[in-house]
XYZ file of C-alpha atoms in Angstrom:
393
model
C 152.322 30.925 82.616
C 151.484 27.778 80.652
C 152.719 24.478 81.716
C 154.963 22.881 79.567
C 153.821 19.573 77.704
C 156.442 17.505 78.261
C 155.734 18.026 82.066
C 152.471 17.389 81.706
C 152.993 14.308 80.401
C 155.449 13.632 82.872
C 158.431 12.705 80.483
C 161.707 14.338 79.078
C 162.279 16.144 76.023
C 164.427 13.253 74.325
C 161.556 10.926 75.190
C 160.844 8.752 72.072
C 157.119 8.276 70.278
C 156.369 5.055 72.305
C 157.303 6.433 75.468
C 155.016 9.455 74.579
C 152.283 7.170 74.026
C 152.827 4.913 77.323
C 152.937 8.527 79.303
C 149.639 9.721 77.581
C 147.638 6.529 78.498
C 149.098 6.528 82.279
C 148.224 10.093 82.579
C 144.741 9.843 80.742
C 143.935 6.890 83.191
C 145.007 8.386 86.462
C 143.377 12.044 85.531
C 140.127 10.616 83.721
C 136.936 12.411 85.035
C 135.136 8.870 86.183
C 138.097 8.233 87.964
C 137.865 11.447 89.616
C 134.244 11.767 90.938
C 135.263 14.249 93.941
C 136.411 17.278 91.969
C 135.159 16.426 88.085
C 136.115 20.134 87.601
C 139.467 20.475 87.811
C 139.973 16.521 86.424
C 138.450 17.010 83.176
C 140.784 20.592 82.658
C 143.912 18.793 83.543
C 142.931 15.403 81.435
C 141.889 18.334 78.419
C 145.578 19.317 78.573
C 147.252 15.599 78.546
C 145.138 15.135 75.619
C 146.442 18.171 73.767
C 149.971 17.627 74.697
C 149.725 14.447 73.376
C 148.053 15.627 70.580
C 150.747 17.895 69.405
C 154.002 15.718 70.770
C 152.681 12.455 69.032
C 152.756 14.896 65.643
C 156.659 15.115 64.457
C 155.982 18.165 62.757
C 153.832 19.959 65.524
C 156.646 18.302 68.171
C 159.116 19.918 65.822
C 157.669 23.281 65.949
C 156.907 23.089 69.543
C 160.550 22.709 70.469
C 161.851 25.442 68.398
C 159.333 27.933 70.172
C 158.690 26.688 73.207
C 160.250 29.017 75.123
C 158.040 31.498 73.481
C 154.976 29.902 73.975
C 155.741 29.569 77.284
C 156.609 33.131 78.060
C 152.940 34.695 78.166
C 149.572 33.540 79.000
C 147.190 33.176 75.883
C 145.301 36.166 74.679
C 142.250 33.397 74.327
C 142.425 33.042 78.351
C 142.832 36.895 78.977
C 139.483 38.145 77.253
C 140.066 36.663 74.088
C 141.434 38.100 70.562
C 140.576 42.003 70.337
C 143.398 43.333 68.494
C 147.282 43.857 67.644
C 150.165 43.835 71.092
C 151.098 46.933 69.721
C 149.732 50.182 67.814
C 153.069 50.274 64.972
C 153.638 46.602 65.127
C 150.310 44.939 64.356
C 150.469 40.872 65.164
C 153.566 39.911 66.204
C 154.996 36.410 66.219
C 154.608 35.927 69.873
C 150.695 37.069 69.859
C 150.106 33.804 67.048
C 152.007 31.385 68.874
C 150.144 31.607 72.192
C 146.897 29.960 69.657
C 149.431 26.695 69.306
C 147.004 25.051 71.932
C 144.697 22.228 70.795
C 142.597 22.727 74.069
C 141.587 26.315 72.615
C 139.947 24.376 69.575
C 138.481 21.968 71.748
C 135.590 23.012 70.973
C 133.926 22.308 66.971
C 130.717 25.033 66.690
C 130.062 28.538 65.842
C 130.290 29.467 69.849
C 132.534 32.115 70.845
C 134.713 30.091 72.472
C 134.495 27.678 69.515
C 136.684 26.386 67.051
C 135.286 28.616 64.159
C 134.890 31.612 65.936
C 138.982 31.948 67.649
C 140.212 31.196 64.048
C 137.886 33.442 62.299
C 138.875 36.505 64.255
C 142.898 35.458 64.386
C 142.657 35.298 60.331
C 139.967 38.278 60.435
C 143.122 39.966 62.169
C 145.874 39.141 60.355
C 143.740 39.795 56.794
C 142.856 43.750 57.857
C 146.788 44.283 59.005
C 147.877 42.814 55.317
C 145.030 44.923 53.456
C 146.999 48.015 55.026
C 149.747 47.231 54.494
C 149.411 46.860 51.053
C 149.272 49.264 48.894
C 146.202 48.218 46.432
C 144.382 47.238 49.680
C 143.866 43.337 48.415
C 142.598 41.415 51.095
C 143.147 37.508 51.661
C 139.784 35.332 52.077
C 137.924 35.044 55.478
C 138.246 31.538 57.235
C 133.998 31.298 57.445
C 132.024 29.015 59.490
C 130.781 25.643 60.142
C 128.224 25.903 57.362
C 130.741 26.787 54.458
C 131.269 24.650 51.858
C 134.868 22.792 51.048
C 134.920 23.448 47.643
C 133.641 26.474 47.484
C 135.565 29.230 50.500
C 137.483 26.954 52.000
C 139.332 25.350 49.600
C 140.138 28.859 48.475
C 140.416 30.096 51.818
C 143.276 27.265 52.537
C 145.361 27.827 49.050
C 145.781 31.121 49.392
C 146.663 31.241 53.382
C 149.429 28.453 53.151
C 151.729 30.103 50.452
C 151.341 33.260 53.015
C 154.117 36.166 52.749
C 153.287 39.520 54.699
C 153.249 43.162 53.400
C 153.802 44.820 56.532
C 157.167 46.306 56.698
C 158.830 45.724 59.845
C 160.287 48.951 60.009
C 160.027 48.554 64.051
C 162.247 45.837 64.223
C 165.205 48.551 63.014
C 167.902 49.395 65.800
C 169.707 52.204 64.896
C 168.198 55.093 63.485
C 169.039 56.878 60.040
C 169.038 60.113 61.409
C 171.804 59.821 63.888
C 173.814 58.783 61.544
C 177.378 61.237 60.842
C 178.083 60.427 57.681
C 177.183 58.759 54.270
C 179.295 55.194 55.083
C 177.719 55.135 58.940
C 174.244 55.316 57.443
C 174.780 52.801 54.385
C 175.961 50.591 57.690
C 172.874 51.236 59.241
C 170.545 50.685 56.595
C 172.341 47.256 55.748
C 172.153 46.044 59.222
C 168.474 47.250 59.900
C 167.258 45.304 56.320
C 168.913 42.120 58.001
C 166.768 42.798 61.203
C 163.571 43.192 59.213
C 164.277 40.297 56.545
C 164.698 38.137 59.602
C 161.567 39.624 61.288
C 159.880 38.838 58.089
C 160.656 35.286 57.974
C 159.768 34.291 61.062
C 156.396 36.199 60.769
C 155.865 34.290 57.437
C 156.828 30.877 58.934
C 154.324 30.891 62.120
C 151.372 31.920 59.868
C 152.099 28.974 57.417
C 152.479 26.469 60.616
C 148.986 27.966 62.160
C 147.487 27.803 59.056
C 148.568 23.945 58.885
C 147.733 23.421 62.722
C 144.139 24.863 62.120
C 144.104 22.557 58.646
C 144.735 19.754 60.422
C 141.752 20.281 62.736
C 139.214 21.593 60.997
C 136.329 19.128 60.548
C 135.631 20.589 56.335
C 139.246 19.565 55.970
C 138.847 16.287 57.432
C 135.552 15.417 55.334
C 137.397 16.433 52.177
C 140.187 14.065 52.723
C 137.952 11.570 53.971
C 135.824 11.754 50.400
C 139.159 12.159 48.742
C 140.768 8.637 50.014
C 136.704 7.159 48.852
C 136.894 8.852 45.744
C 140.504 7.187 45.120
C 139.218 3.722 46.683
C 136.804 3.803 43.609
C 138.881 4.715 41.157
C 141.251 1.997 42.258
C 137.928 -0.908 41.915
C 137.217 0.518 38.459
C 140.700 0.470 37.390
C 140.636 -3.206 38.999
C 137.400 -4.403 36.704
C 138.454 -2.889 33.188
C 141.754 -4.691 33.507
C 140.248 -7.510 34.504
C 137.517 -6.987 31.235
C 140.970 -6.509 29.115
C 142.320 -9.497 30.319
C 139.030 -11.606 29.577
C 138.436 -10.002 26.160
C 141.732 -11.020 25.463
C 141.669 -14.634 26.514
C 138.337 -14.567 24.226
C 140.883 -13.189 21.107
C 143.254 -15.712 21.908
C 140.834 -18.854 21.952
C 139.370 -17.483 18.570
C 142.175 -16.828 16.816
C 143.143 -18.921 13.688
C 146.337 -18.868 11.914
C 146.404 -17.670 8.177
C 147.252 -19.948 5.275
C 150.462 -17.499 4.693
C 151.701 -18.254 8.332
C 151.372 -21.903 7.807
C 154.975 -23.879 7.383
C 155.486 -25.478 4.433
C 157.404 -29.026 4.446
C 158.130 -32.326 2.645
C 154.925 -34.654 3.511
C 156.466 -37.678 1.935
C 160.124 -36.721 3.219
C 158.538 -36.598 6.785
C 156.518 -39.225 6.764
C 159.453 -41.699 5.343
C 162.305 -40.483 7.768
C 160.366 -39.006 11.377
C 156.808 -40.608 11.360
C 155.597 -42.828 14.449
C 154.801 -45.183 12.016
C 158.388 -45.051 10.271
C 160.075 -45.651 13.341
C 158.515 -48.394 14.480
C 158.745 -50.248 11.246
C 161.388 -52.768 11.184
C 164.159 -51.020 8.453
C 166.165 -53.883 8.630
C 164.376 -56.422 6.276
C 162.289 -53.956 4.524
C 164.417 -50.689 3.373
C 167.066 -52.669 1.672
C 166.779 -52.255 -2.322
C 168.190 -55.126 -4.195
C 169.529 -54.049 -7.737
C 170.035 -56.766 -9.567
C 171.821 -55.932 -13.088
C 171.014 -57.570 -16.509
C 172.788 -59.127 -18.792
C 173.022 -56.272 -21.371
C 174.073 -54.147 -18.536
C 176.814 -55.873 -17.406
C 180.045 -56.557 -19.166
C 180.947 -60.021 -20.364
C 184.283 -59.709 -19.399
C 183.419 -59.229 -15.835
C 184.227 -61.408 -13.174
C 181.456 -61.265 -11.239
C 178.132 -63.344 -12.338
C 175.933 -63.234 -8.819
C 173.389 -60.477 -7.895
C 174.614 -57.385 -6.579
C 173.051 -55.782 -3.648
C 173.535 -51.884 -2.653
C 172.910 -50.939 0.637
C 172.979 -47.421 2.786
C 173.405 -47.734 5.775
C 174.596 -45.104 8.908
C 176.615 -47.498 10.922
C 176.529 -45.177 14.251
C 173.059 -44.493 14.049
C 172.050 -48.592 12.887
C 169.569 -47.673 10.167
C 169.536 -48.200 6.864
C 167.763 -46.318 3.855
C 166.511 -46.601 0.035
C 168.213 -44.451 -1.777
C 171.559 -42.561 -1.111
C 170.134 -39.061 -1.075
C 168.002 -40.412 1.843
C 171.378 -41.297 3.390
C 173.022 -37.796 2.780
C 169.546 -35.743 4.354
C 170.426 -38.292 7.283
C 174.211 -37.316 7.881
C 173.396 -33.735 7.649
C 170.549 -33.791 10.920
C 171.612 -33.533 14.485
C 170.775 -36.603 15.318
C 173.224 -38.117 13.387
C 176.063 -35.530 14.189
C 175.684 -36.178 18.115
C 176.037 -39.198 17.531
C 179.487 -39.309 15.247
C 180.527 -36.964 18.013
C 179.667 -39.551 20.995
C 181.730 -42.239 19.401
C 184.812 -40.029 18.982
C 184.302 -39.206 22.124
C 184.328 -42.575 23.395
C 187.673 -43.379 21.345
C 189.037 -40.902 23.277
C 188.431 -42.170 26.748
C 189.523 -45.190 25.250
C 192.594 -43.816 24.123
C 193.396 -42.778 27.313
C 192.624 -45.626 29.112
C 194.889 -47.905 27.328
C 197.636 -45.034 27.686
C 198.399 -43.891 23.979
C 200.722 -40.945 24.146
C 200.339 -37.514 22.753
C 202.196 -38.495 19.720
C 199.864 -41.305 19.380
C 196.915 -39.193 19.416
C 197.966 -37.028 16.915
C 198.695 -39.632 14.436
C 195.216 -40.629 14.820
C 193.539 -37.453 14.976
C 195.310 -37.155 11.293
C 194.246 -40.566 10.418
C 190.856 -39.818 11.463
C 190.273 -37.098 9.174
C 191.272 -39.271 6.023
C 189.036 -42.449 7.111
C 185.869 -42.955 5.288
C 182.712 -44.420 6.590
C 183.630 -47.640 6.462
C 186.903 -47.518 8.335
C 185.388 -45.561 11.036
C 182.391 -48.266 11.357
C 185.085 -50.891 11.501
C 187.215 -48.819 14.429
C 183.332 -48.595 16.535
C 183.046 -52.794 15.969
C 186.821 -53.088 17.159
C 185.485 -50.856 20.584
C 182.672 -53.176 21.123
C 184.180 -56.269 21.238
């Protein structure tokens, strides 16, 4: 009987993935076979199965497997350590699901050649097995693809070999697994009952026969050397893609940096504005000029233009002037562009602000505040630059 891998190990079956791992190295230290000069023999068999019980807890799938059959596996000696693979358990049954899972042993696979205790050789003749039992069992005789050997090619039989073994579903009929017989039956009803309750047996049968290829067929996947250089050129192949993907982004990116620099705008796109507007009211050079002794216009009137009735006989002088923003301008439509920017807005709205606080502070009542909300929408200009002077002093 086989020895259990958990025992091996020394370690329960709830033992977690680290503890696994801290159990395989004390093991693989104390049963090493240069630690073990005086009987190399039986220390390099016992440290072959710590490795492969580690090999297949440390797996969550393989542990997964090997918990829901252990019992199984552990029921019967292998077929590989009692002359090896020859043939069927049974004449009527073929392969049965107990015959496979005896091969769920890493240490039988130890071995990567073409010997016949090798890795290629045990799986050729399980598959070899398994293929003639499905050819007659089938009715057009089709037969799935041979496993080959060390020499065959991944993308030629193997990769073939591999598709069409993992989606496997058997022919065979499992009429054995039946356990009542249709001929004993006394009636119509009694043998519709037994037919019903035999198909359950066999779909059952069935499923589990179909399941524990599929697993083998991963477990030898998973160890087979082809396999492992595929993947291996697979994750290169993919590593290069990934550089190349890297450099023509990084070409993109460059070409368009070289777009961007070169790129002129067209005489449509261009904004069209007032040069002599802009130059007069937001310039550097207009602001720093001094408005106050230099924008003021002085009209003065002549004598044909003014009346000879009229009282007054001096020179008239018109000036605009904002009197929250403190600058004066030529011409009156230059004053109305002014009152409409946002300059000038903030501002009107900072000094009625201001009244406001001031309000408050000398503790006008609601009432109060009304009345000169009202009043404040009939003041002109002028009244409202004489209210700011009153705040200031």
């Amino acid at each position: 009987m086989k020895t259990c891998y958990y025992e091996l190990l020394e370690i329960c079956r709830e033992s977690s993935s680290d503890e696994i791992r801290k159990a395989y190295r004390r093991q693989a230290l104390l049963l090493h076979p240069d630690k073990n000069m005086h009987r190399v023999e039986e220390a390099t068999q016992k440290f072959a199965q710590v490795q492969a019980a580690y090999e297949i807890l440390s797996d969550p799938d393989e542990r997964a497997w090997y918990d829901s059959h252990r019992e199984q596996i552990l029921r019967e000696a292998s077929p590989a350590t009692t002359g090896g693979f020859d043939g069927p358990s049974s004449t009527s049954a073929g392969t049965k699901t107990q015959d496979i899972l005896h091969f769920f042993d890493p240490g039988l696979f130890a071995i990567i050649d073409d010997s016949e205790i090798g890795f290629f050789t045990i799986a050729r003749k399980v598959f070899a097995q398994l293929a003639d039992e499905e050819a007659q069992a089938d009715d057009d005789g089709v037969r799935l693809p041979d496993f080959g050997d060390s020499r065959s090619s991944w993308a030629g039989e193997t990769k073939y070999f591999y598709a069409a073994w993992s989606g496997f579903s058997t022919r065979k009929p499992f009429d054995w697994c039946d356990q009542y017989r249709l001929a004993d039956a006394p009636d119509r009803r009694v043998r519709r009952a037994m037919e019903k309750e035999n198909k359950k047996l066999r779909d059952a049968a069935k499923k589990e026969y179909n399941d524990t290829v599929k697993a083998f067929v991963a477990f030898i996947k998973k160890r087979d050397p082809r396999s492992k250089q595929s993947t291996a050129d697979s994750e290169q192949r993919q590593q290069d893609m990934a550089i190349k993907v890297k450099e023509q982004a990084a070409k993109a990116r460059a070409a368009h940096r070289n777009r961007f620099k070169a790129y002129e705008d067209q005489d449509w796109a261009t904004p069209e504005y007032d040069e002599q507007f802009w130059d007069e009211e937001y310039s550097p050079k207009a602001k720093k000029e001094n408005v106050n002794s230099e924008d003021v216009e002085a009209v003065t009137t002549t004598g044909a233009e003014v009346n000879a009735d009229s009282d007054y006989d001096e020179t008239e002088i018109i000036v605009y002037e904002c009197v929250f923003c403190n600058k004066t301008f030529k011409s009156e439509k230059q004053l109305g562009v002014h009152e409409q920017s946002n300059k000038h807005q903030k501002m009107v709205r900072d000094v009625v602000r201001r009244m406001k606080k001031e309000n408050a502070r000398i503790g006008r009542d609601s009432a109060e505040e009304d009345e000169f909300k009202d009043a404040r929408e009939n003041f002109s200009v002028e009244d409202l630059a004489d209210e700011v002077s009153h705040l200031s002093t």
